[in-house]
Coordinates of C-alpha atoms in Angstrom, one line a residue:
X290 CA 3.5 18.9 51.6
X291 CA 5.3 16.2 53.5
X292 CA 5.2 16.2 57.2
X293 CA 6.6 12.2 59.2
X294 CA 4.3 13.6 61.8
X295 CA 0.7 15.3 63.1
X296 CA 1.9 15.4 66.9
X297 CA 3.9 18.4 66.6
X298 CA 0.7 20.8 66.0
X299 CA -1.3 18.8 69.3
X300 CA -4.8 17.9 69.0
X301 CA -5.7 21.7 70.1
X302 CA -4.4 23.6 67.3
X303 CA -5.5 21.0 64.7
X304 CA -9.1 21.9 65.9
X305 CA -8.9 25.8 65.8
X306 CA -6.7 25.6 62.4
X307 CA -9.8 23.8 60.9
X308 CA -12.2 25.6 63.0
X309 CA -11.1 28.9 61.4
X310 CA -10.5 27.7 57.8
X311 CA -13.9 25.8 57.6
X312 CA -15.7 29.1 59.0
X313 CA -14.1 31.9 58.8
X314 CA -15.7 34.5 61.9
X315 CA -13.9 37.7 60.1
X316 CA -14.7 39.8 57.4
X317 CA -16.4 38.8 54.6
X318 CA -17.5 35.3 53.7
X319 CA -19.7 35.2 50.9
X320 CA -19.6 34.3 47.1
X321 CA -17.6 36.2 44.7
X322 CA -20.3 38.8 44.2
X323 CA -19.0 40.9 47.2
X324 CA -16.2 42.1 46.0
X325 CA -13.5 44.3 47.9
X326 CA -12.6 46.9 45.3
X327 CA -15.9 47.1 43.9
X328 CA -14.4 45.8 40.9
X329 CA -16.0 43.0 38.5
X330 CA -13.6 40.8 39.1
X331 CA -10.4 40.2 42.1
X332 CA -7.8 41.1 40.3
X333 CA -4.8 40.0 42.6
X334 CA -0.8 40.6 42.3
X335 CA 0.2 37.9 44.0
X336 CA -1.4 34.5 45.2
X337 CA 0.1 32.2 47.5
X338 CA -1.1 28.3 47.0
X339 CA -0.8 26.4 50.2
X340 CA -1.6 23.0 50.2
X341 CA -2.2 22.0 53.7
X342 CA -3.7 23.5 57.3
X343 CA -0.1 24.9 58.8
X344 CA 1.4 26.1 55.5
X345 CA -1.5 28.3 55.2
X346 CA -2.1 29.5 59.2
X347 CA 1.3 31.3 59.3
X348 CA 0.4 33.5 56.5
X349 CA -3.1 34.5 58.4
X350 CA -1.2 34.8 61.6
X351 CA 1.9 37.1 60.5
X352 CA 0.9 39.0 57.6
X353 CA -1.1 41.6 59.0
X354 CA 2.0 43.0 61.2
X355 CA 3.7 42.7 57.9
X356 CA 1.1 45.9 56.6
X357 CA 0.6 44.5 53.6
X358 CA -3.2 43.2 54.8
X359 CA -5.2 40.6 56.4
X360 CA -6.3 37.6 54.5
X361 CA -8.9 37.4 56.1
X362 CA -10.6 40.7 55.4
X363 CA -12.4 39.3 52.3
X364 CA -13.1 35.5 52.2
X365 CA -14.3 34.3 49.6
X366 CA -16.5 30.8 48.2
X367 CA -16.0 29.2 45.0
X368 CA -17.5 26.3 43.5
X369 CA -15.1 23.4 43.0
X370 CA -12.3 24.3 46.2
X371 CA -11.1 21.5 48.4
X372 CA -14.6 20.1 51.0
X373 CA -12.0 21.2 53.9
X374 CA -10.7 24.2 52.2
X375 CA -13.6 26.1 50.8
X376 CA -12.8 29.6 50.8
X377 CA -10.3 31.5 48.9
X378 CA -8.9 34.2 51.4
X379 CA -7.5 38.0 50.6
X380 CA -6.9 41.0 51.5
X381 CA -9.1 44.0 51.8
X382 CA -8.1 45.9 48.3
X383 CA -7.4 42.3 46.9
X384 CA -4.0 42.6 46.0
X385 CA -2.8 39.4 47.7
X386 CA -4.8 36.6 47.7
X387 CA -4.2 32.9 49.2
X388 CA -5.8 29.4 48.8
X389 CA -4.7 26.3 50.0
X390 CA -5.3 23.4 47.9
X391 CA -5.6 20.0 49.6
X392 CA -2.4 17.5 49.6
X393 CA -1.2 15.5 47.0
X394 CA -1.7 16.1 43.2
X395 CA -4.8 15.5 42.6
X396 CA -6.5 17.8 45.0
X397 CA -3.5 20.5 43.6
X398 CA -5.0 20.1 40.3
X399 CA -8.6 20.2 41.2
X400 CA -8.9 23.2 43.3
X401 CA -6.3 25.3 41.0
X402 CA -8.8 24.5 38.4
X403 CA -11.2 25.6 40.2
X404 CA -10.1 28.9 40.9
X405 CA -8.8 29.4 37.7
X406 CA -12.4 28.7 35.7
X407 CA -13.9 30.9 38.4
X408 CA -15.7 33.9 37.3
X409 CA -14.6 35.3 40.7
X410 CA -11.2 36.2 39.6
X411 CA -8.9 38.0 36.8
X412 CA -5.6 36.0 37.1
X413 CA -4.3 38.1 34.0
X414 CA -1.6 39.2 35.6
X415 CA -1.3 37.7 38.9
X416 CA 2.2 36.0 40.1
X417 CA 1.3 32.8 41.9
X418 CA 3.9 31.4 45.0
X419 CA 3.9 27.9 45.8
X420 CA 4.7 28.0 49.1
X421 CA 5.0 24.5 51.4
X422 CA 7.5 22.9 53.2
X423 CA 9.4 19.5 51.4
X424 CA 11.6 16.9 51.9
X425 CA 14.7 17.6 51.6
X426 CA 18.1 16.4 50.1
X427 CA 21.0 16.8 52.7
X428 CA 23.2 16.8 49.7
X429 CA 21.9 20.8 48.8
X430 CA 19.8 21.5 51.5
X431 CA 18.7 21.0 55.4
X432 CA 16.3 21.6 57.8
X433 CA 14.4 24.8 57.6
X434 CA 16.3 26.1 54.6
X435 CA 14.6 28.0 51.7
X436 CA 14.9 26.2 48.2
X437 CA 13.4 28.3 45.2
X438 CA 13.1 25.9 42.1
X439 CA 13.4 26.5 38.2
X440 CA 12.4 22.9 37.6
X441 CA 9.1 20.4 39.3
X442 CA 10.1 17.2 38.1
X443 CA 7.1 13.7 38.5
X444 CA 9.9 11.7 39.3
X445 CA 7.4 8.8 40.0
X446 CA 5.7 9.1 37.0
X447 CA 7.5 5.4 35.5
X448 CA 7.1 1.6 35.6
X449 CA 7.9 0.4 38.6
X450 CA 9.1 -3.2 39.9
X451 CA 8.8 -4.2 43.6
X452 CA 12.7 -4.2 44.4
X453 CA 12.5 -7.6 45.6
X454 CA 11.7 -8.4 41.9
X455 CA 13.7 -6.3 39.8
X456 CA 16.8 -7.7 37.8
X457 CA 20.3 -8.1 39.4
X458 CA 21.6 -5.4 37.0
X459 CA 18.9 -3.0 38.0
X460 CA 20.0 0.3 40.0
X461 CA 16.5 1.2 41.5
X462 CA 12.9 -0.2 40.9
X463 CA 11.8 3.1 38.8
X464 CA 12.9 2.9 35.0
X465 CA 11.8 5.2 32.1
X466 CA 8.2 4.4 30.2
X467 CA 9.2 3.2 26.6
X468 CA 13.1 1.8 28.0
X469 CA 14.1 -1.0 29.3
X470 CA 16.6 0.2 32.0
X471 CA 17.3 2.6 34.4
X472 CA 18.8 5.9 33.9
X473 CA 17.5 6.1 29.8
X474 CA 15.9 9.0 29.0
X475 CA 11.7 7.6 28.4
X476 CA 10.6 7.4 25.2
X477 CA 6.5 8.1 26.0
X478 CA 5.8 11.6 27.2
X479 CA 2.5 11.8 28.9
X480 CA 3.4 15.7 29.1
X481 CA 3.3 16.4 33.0
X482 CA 6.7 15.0 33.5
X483 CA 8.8 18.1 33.3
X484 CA 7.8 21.7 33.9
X485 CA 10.1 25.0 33.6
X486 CA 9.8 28.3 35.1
X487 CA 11.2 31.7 34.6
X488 CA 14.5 31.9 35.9
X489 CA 14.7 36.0 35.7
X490 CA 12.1 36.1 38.2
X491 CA 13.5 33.0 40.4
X492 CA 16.5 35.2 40.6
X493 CA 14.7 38.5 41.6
X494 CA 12.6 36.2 44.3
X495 CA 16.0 34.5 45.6
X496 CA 17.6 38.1 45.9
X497 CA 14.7 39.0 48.3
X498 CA 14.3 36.0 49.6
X499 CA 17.9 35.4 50.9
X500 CA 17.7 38.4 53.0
X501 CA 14.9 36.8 55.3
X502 CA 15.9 36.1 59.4
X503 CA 15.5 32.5 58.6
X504 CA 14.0 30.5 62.1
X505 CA 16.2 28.2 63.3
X506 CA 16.0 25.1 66.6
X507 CA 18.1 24.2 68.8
X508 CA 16.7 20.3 67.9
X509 CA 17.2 21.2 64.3
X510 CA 20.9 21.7 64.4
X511 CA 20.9 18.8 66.8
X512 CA 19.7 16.2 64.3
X513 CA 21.1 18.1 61.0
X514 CA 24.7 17.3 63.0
X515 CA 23.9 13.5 62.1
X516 CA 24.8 14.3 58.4
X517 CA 28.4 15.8 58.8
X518 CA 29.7 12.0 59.8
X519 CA 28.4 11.0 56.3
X520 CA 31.9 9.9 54.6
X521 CA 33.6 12.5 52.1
X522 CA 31.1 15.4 53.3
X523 CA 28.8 14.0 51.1
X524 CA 26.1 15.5 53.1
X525 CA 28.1 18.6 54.4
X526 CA 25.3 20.8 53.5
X527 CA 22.2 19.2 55.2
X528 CA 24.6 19.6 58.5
X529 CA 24.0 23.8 57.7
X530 CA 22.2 26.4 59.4
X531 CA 19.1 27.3 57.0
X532 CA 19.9 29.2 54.0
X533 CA 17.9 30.5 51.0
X534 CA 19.3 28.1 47.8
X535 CA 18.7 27.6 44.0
X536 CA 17.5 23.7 43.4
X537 CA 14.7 22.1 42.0
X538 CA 11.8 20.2 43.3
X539 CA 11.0 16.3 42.6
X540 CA 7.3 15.4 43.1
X541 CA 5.5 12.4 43.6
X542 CA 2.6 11.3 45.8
X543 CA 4.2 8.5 47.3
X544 CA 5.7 10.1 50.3
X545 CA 9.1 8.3 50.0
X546 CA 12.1 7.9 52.6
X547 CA 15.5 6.3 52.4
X548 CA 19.2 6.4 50.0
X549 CA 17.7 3.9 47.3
X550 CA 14.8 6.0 46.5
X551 CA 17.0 9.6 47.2
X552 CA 19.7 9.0 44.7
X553 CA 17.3 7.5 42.2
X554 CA 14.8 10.0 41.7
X555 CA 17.4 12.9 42.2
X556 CA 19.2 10.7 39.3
X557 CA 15.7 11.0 37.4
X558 CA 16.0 14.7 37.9
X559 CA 19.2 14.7 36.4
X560 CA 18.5 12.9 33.3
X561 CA 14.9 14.6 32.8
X562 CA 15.8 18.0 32.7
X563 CA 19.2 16.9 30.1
X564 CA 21.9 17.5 32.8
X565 CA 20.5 20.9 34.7
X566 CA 18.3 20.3 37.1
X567 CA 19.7 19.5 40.8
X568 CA 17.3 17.5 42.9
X569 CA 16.7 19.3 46.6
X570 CA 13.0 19.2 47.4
X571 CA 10.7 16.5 47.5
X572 CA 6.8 17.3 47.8
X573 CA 3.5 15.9 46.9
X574 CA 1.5 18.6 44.8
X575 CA 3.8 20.9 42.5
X576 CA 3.3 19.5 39.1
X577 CA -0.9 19.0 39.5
X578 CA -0.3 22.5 39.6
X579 CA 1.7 23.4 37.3
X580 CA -0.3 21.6 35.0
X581 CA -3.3 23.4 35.0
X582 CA -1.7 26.1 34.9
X583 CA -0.1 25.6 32.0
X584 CA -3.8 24.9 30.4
X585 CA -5.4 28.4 31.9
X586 CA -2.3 30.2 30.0
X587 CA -3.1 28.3 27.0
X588 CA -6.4 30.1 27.4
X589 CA -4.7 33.4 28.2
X590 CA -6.1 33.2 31.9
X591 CA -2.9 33.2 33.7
X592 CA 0.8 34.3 32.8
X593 CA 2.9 31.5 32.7
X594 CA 6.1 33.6 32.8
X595 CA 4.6 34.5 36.9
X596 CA 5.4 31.2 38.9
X597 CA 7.2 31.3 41.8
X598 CA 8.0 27.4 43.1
X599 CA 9.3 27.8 46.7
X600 CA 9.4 24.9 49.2
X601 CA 10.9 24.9 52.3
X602 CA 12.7 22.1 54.4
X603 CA 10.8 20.2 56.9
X604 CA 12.2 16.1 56.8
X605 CA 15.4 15.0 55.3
X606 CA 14.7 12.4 52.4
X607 CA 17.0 9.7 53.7
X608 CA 18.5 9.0 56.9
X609 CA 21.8 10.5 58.7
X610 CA 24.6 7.8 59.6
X611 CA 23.7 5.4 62.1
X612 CA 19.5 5.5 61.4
X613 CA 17.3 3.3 59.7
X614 CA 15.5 4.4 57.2
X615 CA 12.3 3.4 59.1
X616 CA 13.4 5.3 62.5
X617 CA 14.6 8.3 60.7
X618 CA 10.8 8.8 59.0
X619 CA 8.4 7.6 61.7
X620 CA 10.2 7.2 65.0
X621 CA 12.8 10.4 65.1
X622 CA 11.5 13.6 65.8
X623 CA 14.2 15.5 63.3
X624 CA 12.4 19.0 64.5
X625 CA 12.1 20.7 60.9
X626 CA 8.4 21.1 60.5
X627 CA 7.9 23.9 62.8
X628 CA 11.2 26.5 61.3
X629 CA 10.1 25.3 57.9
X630 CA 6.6 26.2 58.5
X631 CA 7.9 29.3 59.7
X632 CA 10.4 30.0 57.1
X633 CA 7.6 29.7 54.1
X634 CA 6.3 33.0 55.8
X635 CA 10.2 35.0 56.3
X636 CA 11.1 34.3 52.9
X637 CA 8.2 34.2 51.3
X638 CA 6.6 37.7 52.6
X639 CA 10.3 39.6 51.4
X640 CA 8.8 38.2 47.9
X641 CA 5.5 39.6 48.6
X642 CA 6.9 42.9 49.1
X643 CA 9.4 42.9 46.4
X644 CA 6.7 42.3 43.4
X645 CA 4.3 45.1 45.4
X646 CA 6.9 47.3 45.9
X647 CA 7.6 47.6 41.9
X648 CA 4.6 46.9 40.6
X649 CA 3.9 49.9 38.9
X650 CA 7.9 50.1 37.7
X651 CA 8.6 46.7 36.4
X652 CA 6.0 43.9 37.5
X653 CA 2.5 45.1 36.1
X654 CA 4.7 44.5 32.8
X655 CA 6.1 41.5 33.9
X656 CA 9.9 39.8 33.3
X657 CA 10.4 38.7 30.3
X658 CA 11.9 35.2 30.9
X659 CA 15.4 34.6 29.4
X660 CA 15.0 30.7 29.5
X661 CA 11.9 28.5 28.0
X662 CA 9.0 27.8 30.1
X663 CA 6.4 25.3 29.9
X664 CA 6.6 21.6 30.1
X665 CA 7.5 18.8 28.4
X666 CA 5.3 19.3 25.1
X667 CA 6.4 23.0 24.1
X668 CA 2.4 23.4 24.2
X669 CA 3.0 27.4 25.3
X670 CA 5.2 27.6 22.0
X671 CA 9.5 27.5 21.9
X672 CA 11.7 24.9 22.1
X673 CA 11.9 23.0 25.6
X674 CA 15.5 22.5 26.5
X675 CA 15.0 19.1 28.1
X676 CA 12.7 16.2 26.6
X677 CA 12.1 14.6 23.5
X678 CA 11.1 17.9 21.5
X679 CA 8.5 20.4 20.7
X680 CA 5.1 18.5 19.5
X681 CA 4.5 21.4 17.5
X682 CA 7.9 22.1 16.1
X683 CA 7.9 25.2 18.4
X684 CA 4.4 26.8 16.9
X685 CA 2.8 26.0 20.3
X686 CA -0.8 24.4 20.7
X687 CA -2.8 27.5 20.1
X688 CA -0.7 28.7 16.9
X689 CA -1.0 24.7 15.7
X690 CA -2.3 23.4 13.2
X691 CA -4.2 20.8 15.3
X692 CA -5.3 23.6 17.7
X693 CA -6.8 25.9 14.6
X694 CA -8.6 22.5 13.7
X695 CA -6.7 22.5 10.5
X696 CA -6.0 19.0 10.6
X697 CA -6.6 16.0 13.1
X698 CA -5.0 15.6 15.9
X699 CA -2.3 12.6 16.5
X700 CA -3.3 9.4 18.2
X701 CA -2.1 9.0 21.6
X702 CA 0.6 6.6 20.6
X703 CA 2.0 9.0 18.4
X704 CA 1.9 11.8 20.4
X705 CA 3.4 10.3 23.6
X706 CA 5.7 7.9 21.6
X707 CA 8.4 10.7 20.0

């Protein structure tokens, strides 16, 4: 989530968003042993993660004239969920389900876990969206435009110097853990750093996706114009209407703002994924999730091969000609955050329908990705195609050796040090 400012939402709908995700007046609101299908267990197709209050009202707003449900029919308490998000919400026959997380990565982590060791829920073969709005890079993207991402990259995950203090031949304050520069590929792996989806579903969600009415302001395109007077149409696309594009998605918790930091960490996106990653979104939560998700499919509890990383764009990561960093983040209103609020919902339900509308045909089954997925470590097995290497030599935790207890595991050091 990354939003400059709270004033656009007004003190009034900050109350009843809270009011109604704190307690819930419709339906069902009750621990998991009310269940909508009579089932054992929810069993959803599809689960949008929100992280924050507005990301997750337009979905509770819009999707019932979609027909595809209410989320709030069956509401839903689980131990572990965010203190101001308690309640996992879905539809009546539980085919869709939504939770919103908290901000930042910790709280990401925490409440996916939470669902995810939940006795609630079979997330066998659910397909999980993460759906929030972003910074966003004017060089491949703009205000209210759609970016779905085959890469999350912790681009803040690195020493750092104060850039008052770093050496005259430094770039950037951020260098590699293990190097002694800028722009070297680290040498320590702590194993969140890089994480790859399927890119056979990313295409099938992009095809549906791209056919959304994206919303669109007339302040928008007024501010977005500030970035076509950036010299060689550097910026050219951050001056387009919104569009549905294919780019990845950088992820820190420090909410940064400014050229320095934009070219650096979409440099670190660069070099982390070896050359094929192209840095357009920059949010707060996406790797804490993909994290733990990567540890409930090592427990066959979730499919990795059925993430969906979608982040929509609500601030632009560094200024436009003629604005100071500082203006451009807290004084300007740049008037994204409502159209990309609104565009998580227009693209994001033509996904919705597209997996429900061939469930029984191709997605109960699932799409066999073409690409590796997983992050940095190979832990689900294969050979990742960015990083230092496989720990496992491509056997995967849970065909390892160390995993089968056949032999200790490595020490830290010589785990993270490859």
């Amino acid at each position: 989530m990354r939003i400059s400012t709270w004033a656009s939402l007004g003190a009034g709908a900050l109350l009843a968003t809270a009011s109604q995700l704190l307690w819930p007046t419709t339906a069902l609101a009750a621990p998991c042993g009310a269940k909508p299908t009579g089932k054992d267990k929810i069993a959803p197709k599809f689960f949008i993660i929100s992280m924050f209050s507005p990301e997750a009202e337009i979905w509770y707003e819009n999707l019932p004239s979609s027909g595809l449900g209410d989320l709030m029919a069956v509401n839903v308490t689980i131990p572990g969920l965010s203190m101001l998000f308690p309640y996992v919400h879905c539809t009546a026959d539980g085919a869709i389900c939504q939770v919103t997380t908290g901000e930042a990565e910790i709280n990401a982590a925490s409440t996916i876990m939470a669902l995810g060791l939940s006795d609630c829920f079979d997330l066998t073969k659910t397909y999980f969206m993460i759906a929030g709005i972003a910074g966003v890079n004017p060089a491949r993207g703009t205000l209210g435009g759609v970016a779905l991402s085959r890469y999350a990259v912790q681009v803040a995950l690195q020493y750092e110097f104060d850039a008052r203090e770093m050496p005259a031949n430094f770039s950037t304050g951020y260098w590699g853990f293990g190097t002694y520069l800028p722009n070297v590929y680290p040498t320590e792996s702590y194993g969140t750093e890089v994480f790859e989806v399927n890119e056979a579903l990313r295409q099938r969600a992009y095809g549906w996706a791209k056919v959304a009415n994206l919303s669109d302001s007339d302040g928008a395109v007024s501010y977005r114009a500030r970035y076509a007077a950036e010299p060689d149409g550097a910026y050219a696309v951050g001056a387009e209407a919104p569009a549905v594009v294919l780019c990845d998605t950088a992820t820190s918790d420090v909410y940064y703002s400014g050229d320095y930091l934009g070219v650096a960490f979409d440099n670190v996106t660069t070099l982390w994924t070896n050359g094929t990653g192209e840095y357009c979104m920059t949010a707060q939560e996406d790797n804490g999730t993909l994290e733990v998700l990567i540890r409930l499919a090592l427990e066959g509890m979730v499919d990795f091969s059925r993430i969906i990383i979608m982040r929509t764009g609500s601030d632009f990561d560094r200024p436009p000609p003629g604005i100071s960093a500082y203006d451009h983040l807290l004084i300007v209103d740049q008037n994204g955050f409502e159209i990309a609020i609104e565009n998580i919902y227009n693209a994001g339900v033509e996904i919705v329908k597209g997996i429900l509308a061939e469930w029984d045909s191709t997605f109960e089954a699932g799409i066999e990705p073409g690409n590796y997925i997983g992050d940095i470590f190979g832990s689900l097995g294969g050979e990742p195609d960015f990083g230092l290497g496989s720990t496992t030599d491509g056997a995967g935790y849970i065909a390892s050796d160390v995993y089968q207890k056949k032999k200790a595991p490595k020490s830290r050091r010589d785990l993270y040090r490859r």
